[in-house]
Short mmCIF file of the C-alpha atoms (twelve columns), coordinates in Angstrom:
data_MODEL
# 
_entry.id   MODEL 
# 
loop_
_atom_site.group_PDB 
_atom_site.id 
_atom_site.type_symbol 
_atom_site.label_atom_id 
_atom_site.label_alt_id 
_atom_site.label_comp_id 
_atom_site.label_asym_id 
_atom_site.label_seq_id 
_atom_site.Cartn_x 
_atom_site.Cartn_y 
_atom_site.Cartn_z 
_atom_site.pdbx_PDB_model_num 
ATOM 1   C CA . UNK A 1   -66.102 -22.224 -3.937  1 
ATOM 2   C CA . UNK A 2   -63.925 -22.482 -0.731  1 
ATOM 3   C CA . UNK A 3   -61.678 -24.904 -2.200  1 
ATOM 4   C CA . UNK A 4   -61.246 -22.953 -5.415  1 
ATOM 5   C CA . UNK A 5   -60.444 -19.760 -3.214  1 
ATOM 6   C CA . UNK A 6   -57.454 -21.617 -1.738  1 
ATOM 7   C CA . UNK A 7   -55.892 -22.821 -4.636  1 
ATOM 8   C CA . UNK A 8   -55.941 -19.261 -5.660  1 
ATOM 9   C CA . UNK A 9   -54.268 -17.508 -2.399  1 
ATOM 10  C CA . UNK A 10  -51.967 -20.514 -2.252  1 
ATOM 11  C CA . UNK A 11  -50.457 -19.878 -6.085  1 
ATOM 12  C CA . UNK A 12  -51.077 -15.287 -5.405  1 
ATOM 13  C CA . UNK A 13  -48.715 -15.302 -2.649  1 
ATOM 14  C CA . UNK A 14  -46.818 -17.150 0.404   1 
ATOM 15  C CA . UNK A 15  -49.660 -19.061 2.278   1 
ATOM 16  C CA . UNK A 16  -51.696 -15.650 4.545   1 
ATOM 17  C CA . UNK A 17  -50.442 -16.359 8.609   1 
ATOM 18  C CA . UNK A 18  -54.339 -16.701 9.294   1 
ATOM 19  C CA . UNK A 19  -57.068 -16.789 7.760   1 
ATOM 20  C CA . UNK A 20  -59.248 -17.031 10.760  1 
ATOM 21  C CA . UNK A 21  -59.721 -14.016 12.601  1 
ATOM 22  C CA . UNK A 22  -57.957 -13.759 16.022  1 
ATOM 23  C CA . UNK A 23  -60.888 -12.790 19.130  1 
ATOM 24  C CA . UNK A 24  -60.771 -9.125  20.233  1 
ATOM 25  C CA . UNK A 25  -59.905 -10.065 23.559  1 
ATOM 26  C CA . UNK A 26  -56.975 -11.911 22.969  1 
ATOM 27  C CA . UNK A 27  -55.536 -9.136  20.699  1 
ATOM 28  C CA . UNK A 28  -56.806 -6.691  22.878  1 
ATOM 29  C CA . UNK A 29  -53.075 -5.877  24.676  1 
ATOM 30  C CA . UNK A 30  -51.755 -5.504  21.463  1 
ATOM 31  C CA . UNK A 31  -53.485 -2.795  19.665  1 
ATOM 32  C CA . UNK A 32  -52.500 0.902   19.984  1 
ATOM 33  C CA . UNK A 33  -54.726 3.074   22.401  1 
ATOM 34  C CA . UNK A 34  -57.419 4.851   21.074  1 
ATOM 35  C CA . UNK A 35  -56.025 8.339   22.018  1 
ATOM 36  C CA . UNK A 36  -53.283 7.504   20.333  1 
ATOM 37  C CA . UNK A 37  -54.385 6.410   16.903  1 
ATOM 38  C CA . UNK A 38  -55.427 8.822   14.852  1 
ATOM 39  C CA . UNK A 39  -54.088 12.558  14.257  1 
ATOM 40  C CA . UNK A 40  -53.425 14.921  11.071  1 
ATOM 41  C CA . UNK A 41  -49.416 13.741  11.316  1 
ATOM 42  C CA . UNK A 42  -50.692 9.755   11.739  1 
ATOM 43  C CA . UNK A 43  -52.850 10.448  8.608   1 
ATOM 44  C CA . UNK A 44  -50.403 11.766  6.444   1 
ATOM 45  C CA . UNK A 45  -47.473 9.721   7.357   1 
ATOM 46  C CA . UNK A 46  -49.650 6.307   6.626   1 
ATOM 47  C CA . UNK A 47  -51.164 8.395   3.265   1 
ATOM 48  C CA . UNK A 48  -48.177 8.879   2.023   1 
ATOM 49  C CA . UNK A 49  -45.444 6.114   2.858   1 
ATOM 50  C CA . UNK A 50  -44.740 3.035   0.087   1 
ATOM 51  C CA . UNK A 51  -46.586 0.358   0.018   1 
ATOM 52  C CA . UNK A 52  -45.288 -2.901  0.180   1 
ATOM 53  C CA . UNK A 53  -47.809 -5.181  2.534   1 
ATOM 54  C CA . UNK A 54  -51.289 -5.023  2.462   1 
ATOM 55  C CA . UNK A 55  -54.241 -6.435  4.663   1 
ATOM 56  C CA . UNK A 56  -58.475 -7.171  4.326   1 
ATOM 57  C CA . UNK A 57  -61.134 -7.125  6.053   1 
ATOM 58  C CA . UNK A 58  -64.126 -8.822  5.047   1 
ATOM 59  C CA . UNK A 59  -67.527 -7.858  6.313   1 
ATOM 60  C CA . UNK A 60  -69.795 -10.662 5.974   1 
ATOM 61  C CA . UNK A 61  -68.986 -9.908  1.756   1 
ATOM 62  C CA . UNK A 62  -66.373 -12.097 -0.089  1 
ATOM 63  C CA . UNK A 63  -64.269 -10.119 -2.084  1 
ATOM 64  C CA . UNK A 64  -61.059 -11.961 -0.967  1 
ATOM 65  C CA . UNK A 65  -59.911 -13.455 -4.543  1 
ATOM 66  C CA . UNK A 66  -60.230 -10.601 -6.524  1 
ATOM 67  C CA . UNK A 67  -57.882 -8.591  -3.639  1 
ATOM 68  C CA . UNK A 68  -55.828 -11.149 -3.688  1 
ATOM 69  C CA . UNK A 69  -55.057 -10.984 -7.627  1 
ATOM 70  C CA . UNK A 70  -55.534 -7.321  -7.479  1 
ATOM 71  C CA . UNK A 71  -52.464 -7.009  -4.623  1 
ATOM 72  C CA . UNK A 72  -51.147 -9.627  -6.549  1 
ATOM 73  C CA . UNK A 73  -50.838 -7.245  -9.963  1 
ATOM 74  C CA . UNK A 74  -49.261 -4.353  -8.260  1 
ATOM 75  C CA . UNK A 75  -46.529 -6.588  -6.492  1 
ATOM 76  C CA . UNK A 76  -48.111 -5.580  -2.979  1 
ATOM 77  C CA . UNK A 77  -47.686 -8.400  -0.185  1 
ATOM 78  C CA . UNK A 78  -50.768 -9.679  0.911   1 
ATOM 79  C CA . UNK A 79  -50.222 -10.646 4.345   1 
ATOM 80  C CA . UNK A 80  -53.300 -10.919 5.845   1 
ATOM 81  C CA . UNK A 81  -57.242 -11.643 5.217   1 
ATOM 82  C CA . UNK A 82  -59.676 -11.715 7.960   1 
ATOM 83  C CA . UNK A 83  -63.586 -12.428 7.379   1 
ATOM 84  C CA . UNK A 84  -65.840 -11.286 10.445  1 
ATOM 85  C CA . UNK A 85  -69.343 -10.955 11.309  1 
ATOM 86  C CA . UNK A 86  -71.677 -7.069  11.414  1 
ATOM 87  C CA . UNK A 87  -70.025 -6.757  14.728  1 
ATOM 88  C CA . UNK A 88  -68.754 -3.693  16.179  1 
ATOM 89  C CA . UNK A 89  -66.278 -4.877  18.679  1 
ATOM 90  C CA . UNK A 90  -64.937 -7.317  15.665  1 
ATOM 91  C CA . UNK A 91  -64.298 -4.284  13.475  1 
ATOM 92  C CA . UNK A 92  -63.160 -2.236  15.870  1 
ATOM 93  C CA . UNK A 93  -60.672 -4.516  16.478  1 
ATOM 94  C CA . UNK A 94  -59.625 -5.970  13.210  1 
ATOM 95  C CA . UNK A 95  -59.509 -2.198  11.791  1 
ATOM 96  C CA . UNK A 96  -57.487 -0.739  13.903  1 
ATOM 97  C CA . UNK A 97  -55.079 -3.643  14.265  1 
ATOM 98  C CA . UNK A 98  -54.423 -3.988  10.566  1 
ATOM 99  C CA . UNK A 99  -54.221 -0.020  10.325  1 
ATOM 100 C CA . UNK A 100 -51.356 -0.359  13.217  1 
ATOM 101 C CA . UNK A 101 -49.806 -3.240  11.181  1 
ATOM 102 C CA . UNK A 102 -50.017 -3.221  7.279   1 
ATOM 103 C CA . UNK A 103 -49.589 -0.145  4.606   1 
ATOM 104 C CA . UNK A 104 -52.466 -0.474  2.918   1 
ATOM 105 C CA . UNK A 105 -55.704 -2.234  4.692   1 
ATOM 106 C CA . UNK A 106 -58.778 -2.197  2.871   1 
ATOM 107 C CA . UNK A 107 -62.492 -3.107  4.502   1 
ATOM 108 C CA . UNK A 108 -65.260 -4.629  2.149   1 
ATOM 109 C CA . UNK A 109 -68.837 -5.038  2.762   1 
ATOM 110 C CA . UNK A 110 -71.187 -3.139  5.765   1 
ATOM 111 C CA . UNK A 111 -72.162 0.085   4.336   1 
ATOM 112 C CA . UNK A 112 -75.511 -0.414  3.186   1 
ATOM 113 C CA . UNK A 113 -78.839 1.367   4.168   1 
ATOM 114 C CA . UNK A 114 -80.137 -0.932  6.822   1 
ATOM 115 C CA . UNK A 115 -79.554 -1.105  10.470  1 
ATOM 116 C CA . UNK A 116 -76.930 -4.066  10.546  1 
ATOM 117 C CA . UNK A 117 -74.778 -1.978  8.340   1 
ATOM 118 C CA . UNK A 118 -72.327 -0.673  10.496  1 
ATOM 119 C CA . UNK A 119 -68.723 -0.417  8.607   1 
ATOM 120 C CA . UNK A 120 -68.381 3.275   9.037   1 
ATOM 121 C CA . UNK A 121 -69.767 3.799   12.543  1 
ATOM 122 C CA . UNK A 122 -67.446 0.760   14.015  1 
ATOM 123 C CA . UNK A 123 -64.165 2.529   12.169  1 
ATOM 124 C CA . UNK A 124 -65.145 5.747   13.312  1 
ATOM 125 C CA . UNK A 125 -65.541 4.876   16.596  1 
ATOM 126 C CA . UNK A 126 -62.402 2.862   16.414  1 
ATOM 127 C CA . UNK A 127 -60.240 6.054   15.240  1 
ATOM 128 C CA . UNK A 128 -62.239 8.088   18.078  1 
ATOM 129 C CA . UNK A 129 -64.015 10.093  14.825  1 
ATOM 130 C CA . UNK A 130 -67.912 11.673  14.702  1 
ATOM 131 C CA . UNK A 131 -70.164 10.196  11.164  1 
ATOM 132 C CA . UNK A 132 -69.978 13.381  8.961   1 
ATOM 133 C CA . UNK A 133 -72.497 13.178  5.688   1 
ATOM 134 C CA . UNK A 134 -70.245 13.788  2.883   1 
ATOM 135 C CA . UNK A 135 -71.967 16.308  0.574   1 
ATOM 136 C CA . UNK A 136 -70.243 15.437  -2.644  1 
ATOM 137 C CA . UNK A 137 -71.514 11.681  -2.445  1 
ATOM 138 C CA . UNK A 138 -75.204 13.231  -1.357  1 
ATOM 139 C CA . UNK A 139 -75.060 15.397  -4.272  1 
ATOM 140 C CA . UNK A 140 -73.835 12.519  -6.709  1 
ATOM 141 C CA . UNK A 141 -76.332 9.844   -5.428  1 
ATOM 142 C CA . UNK A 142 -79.327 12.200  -6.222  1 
ATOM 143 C CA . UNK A 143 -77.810 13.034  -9.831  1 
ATOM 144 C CA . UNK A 144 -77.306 8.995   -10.475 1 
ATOM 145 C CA . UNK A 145 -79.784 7.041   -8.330  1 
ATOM 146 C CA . UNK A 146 -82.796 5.793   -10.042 1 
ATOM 147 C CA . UNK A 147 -86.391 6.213   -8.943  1 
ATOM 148 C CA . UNK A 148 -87.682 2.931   -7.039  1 
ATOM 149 C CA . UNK A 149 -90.570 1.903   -8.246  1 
ATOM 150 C CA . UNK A 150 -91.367 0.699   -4.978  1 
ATOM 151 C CA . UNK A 151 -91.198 3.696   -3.276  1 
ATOM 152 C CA . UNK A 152 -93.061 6.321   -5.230  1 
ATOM 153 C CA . UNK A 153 -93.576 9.142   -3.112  1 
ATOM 154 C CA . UNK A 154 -89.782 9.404   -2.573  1 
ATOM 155 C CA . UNK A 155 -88.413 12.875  -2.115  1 
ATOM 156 C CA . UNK A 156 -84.598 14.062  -1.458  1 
ATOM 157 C CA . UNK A 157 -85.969 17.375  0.279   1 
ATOM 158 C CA . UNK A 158 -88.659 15.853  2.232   1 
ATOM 159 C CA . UNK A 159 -87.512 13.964  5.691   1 
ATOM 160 C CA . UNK A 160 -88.888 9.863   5.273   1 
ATOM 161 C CA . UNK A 161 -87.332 6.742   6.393   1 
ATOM 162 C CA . UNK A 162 -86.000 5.960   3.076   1 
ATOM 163 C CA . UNK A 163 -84.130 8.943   2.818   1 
ATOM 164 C CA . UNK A 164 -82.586 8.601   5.776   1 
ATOM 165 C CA . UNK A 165 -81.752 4.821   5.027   1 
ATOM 166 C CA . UNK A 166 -79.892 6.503   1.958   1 
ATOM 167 C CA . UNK A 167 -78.172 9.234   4.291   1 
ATOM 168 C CA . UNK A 168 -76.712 6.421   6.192   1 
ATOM 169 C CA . UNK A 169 -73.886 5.382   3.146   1 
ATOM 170 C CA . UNK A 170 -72.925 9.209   2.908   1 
ATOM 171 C CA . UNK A 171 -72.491 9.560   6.404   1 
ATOM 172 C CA . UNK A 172 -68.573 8.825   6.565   1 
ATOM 173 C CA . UNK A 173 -66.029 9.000   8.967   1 
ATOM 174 C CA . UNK A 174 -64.665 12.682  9.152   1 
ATOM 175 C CA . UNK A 175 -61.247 13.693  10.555  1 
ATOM 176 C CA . UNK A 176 -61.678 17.764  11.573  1 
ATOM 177 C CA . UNK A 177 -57.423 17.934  11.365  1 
ATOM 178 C CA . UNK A 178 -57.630 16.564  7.638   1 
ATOM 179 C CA . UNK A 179 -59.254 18.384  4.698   1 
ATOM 180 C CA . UNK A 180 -62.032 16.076  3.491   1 
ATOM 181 C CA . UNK A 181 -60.988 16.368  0.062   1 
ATOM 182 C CA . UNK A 182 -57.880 13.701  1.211   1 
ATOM 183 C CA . UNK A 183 -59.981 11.722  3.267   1 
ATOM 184 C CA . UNK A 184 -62.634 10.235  0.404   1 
ATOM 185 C CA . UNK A 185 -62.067 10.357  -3.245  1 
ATOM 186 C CA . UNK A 186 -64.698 9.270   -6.172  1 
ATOM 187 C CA . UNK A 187 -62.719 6.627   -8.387  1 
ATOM 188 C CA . UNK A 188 -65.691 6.189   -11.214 1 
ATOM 189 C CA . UNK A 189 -67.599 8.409   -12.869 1 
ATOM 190 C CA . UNK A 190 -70.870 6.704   -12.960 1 
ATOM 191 C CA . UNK A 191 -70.874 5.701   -9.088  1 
ATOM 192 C CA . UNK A 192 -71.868 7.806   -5.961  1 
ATOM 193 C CA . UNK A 193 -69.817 5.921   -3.768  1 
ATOM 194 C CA . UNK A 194 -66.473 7.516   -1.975  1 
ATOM 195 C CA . UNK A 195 -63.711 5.397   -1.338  1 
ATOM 196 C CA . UNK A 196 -63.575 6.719   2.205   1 
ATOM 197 C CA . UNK A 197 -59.854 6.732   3.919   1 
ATOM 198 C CA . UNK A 198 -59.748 6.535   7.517   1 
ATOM 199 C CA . UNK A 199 -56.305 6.919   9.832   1 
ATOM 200 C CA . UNK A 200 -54.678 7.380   5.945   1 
ATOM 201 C CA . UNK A 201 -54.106 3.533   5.483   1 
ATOM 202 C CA . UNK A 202 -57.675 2.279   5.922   1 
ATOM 203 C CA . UNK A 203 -59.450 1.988   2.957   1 
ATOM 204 C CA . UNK A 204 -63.559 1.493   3.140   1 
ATOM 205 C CA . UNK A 205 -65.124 0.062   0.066   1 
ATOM 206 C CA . UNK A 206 -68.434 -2.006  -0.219  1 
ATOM 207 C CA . UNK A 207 -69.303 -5.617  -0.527  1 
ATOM 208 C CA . UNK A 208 -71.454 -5.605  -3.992  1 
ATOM 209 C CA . UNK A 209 -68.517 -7.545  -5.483  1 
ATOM 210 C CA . UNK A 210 -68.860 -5.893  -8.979  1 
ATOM 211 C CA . UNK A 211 -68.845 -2.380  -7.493  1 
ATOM 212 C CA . UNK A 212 -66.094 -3.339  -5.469  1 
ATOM 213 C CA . UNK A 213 -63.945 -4.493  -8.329  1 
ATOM 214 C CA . UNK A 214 -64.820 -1.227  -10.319 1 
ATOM 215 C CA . UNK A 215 -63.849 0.931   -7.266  1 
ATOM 216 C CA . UNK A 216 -61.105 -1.195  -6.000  1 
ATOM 217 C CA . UNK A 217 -59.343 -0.828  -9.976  1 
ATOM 218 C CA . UNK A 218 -60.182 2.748   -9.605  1 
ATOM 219 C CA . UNK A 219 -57.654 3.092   -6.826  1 
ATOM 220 C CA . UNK A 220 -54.800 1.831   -8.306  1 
ATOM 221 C CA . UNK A 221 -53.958 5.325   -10.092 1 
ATOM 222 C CA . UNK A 222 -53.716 6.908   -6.763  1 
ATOM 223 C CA . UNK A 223 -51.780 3.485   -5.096  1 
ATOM 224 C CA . UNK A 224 -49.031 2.830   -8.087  1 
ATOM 225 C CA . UNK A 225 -47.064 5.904   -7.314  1 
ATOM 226 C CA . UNK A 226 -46.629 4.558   -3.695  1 
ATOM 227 C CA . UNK A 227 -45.657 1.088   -5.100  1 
ATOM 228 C CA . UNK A 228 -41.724 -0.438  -3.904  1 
ATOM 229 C CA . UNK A 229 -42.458 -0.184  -7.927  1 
ATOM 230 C CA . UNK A 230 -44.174 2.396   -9.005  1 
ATOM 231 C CA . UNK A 231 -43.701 1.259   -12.760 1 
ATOM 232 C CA . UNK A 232 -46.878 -1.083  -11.394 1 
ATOM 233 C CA . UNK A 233 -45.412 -4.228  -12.913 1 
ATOM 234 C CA . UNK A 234 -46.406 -6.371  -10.715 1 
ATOM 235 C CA . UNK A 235 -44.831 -10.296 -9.333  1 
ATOM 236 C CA . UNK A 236 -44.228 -12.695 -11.762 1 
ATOM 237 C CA . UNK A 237 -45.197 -16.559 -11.207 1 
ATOM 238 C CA . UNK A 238 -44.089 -19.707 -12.607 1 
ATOM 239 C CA . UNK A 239 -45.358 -22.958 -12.035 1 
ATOM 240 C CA . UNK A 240 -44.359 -26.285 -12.042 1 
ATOM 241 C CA . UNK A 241 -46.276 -29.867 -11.942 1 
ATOM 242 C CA . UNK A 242 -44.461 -32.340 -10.608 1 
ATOM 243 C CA . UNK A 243 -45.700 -36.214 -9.750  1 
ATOM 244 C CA . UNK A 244 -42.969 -36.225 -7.283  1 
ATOM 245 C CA . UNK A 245 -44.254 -36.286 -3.364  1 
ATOM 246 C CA . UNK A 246 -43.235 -33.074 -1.410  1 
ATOM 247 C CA . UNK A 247 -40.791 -35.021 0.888   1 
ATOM 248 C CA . UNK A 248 -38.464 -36.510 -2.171  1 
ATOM 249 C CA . UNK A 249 -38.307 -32.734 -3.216  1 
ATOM 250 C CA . UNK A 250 -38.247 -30.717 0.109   1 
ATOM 251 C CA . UNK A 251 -34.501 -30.929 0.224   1 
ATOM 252 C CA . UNK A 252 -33.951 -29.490 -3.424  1 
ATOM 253 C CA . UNK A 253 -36.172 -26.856 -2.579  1 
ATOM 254 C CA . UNK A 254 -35.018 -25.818 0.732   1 
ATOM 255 C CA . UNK A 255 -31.141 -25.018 -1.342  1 
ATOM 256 C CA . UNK A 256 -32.969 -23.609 -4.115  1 
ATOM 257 C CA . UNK A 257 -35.053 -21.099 -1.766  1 
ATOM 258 C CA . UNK A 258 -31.637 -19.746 0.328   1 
ATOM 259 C CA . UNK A 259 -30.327 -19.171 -3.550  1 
ATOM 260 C CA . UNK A 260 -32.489 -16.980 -4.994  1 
ATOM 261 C CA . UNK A 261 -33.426 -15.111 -1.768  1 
ATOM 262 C CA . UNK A 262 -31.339 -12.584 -2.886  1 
ATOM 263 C CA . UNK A 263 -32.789 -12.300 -6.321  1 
ATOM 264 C CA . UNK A 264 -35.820 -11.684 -4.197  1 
ATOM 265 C CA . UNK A 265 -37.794 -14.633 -5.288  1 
ATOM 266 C CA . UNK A 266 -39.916 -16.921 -3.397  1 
ATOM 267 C CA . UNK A 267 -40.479 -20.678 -3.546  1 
ATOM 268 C CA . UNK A 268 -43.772 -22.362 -2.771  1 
ATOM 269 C CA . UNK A 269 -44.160 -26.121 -2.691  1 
ATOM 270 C CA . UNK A 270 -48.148 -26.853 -2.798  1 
ATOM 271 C CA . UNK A 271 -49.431 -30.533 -2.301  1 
ATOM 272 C CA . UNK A 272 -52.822 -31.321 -4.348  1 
ATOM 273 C CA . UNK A 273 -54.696 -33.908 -1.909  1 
ATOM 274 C CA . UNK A 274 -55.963 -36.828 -3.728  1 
ATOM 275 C CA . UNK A 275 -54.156 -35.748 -7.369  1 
ATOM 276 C CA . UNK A 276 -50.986 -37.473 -9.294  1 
ATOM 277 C CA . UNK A 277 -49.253 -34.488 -9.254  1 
ATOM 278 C CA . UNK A 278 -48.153 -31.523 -7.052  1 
ATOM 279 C CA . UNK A 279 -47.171 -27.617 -7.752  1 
ATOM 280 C CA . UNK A 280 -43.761 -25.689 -7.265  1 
ATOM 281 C CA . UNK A 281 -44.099 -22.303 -7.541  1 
ATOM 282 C CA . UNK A 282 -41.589 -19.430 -8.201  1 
ATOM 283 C CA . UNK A 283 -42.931 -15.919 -7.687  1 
ATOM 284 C CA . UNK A 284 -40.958 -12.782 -7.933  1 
ATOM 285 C CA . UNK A 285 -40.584 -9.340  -9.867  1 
ATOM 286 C CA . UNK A 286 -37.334 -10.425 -11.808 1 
ATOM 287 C CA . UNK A 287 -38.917 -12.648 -15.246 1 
ATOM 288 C CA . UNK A 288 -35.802 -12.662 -16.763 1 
ATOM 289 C CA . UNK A 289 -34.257 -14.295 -13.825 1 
ATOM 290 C CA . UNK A 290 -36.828 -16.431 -12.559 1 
ATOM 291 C CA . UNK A 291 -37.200 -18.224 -16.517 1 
ATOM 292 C CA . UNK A 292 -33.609 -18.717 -16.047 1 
ATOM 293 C CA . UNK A 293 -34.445 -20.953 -13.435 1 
ATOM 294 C CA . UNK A 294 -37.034 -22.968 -14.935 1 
ATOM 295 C CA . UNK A 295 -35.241 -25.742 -16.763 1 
ATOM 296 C CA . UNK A 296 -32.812 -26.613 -13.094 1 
ATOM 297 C CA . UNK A 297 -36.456 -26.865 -11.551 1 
ATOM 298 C CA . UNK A 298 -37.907 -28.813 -14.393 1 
ATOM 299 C CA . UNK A 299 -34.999 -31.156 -14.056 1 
ATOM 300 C CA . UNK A 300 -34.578 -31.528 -10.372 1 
ATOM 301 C CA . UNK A 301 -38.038 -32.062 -9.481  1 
ATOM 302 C CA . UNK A 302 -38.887 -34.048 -12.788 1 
ATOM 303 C CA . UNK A 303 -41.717 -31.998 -13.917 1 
ATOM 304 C CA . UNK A 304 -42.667 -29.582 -16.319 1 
ATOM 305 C CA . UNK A 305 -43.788 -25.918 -16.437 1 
ATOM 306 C CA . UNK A 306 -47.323 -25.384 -16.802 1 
ATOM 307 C CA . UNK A 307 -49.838 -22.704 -17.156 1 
ATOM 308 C CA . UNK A 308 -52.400 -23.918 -14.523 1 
ATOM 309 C CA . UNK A 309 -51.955 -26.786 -11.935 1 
ATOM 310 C CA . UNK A 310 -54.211 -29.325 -13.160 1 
ATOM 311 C CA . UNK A 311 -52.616 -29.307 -17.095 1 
ATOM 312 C CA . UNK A 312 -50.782 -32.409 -16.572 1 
ATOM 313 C CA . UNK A 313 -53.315 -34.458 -14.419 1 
ATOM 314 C CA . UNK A 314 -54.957 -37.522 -16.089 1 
ATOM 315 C CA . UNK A 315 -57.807 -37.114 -18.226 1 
ATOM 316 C CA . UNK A 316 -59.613 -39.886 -16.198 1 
ATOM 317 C CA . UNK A 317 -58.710 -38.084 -12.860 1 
# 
């Protein structure tokens, strides 16, 4: 699954500058102090400014692809995906470097009902913010929940370790200087969960990979109007097999990349270890522009366009 994961990142966007995340003590010196990070102006300012990059941070879940295409849609830079452990000092970290860093940062996994579920005290801590139970989600979960079979003496009015294990994903982070209203907002109709916003930029959504997906595609009403592009169309990719070795094309490439910088287009030059044939890719938001290029590519790097990588490798590969 690993493998599969790269091929995708490698083909959404430019390669991420780590994937590994960096130790909190060595970024430590670099991250904002905690007095200073949060406030009603920081809020609004990061709310409301256009997105072009974007960063993730991966509890324990692995929703990475499926942020990566989803970025990938809207024409938002992906620059950076981190995947850490249930540790506070991690997300402390990671959170409020990314908030510091990218325009849109969104957290996945952590905000469950058991103890090592501990996304939204670590980010409220980070932003110097008390847990606040969020009514509207209370009132929603008790209107859509279904009775447990396992626990059939349940009651929502009567005090019981389940139902404060359910208290604990309402609890959010609450900023007194912002109305609470802007800082969560219910995407779907038939889920309890709040998309919780923290610091404006920072985005908290859980791991359950299809409620994440539901929730994440939920958002992207209130994110297109805040797109470089708010038409929402997205990059555009091309791709382009090649049995040629990445050194005998390297210097082609290297002209052709200083060319069509200015048409804002990218090119990516992707080796396939152990395969016939390698990938050049040309990603930008200009189609009409970028097909124009296609048969110079074709010819230069003596390949062919093709719809996925592997189209052209032998059938006895």
């Amino acid at each position: 699954m690993f493998s599969r994961f790269n091929q995708l990142a490698r083909h959404l966007s430019r390669p991420f500058p780590n994937y590994a995340h960096t130790s909190a003590a060595a970024l430590a010196s670099r991250v904002q102090p905690l007095t200073s990070m949060t406030s009603s102006a920081t809020f609004h300012k990061n709310k409301s400014k256009t997105i072009h990059t974007a960063a993730c941070l991966i509890i324990v879940d692995t929703n990475s692809a499926y942020f990566a295409r989803w970025c990938f849609s809207l024409g938002i830079a992906l620059k950076r995906i981190e995947v850490i452990a249930d540790d506070e000092d991690e997300i402390i970290e990671g959170v409020r470097r990314m908030s510091s860093k990218y325009d849109f940062v969104v957290t996945s996994g952590g905000i469950g009902p058991t103890h090592d579920d501990i996304t939204y005290a670590s980010i409220a801590k980070a932003f110097n913010l008390p847990l606040k139970l969020y009514e509207p989600a209370f009132e929603r979960m008790k209107k859509l929940s279904r009775p447990n079979q396992l626990q059939p003496g349940f009651s929502w009015d009567e005090p019981s370790p389940a139902l404060t294990a359910r208290l604990r994903m309402v609890e959010v982070p609450y900023d007194e200087s912002v109305d609470e209203d802007k800082q969560n907002v219910f995407v779907a109709d038939d889920s309890w969960v709040p998309i919780a916003t923290v610091n404006g930029n920072v985005h908290i959504l859980p791991g359950v990979p299809r409620l994440f997906e539901k929730l994440l595609d939920g958002l992207k009403p209130v994110v297109t109007p805040r797109l470089a592009d708010p038409e929402g169309n997205g990059s555009y990719r091309v791709m382009i097999s090649t049995p040629l070795p990445e050194s005998s094309v390297a210097a082609y490439l290297t002209d052709l990349a200083l060319k069509v910088m200015p048409h804002g287009v990218k090119v990516g030059s992707y080796p396939r270890w152990g395969k016939k044939r390698n990938t050049v890719t040309l990603v930008g938001a200009n189609k009409e522009y970028i097909d124009s290029l296609v048969p110079e590519v074709e010819k230069n790097v003596e390949g062919r366009r093709v719809q996925r990588e592997d189209e052209d490798d032998p059938a006895d590969a």
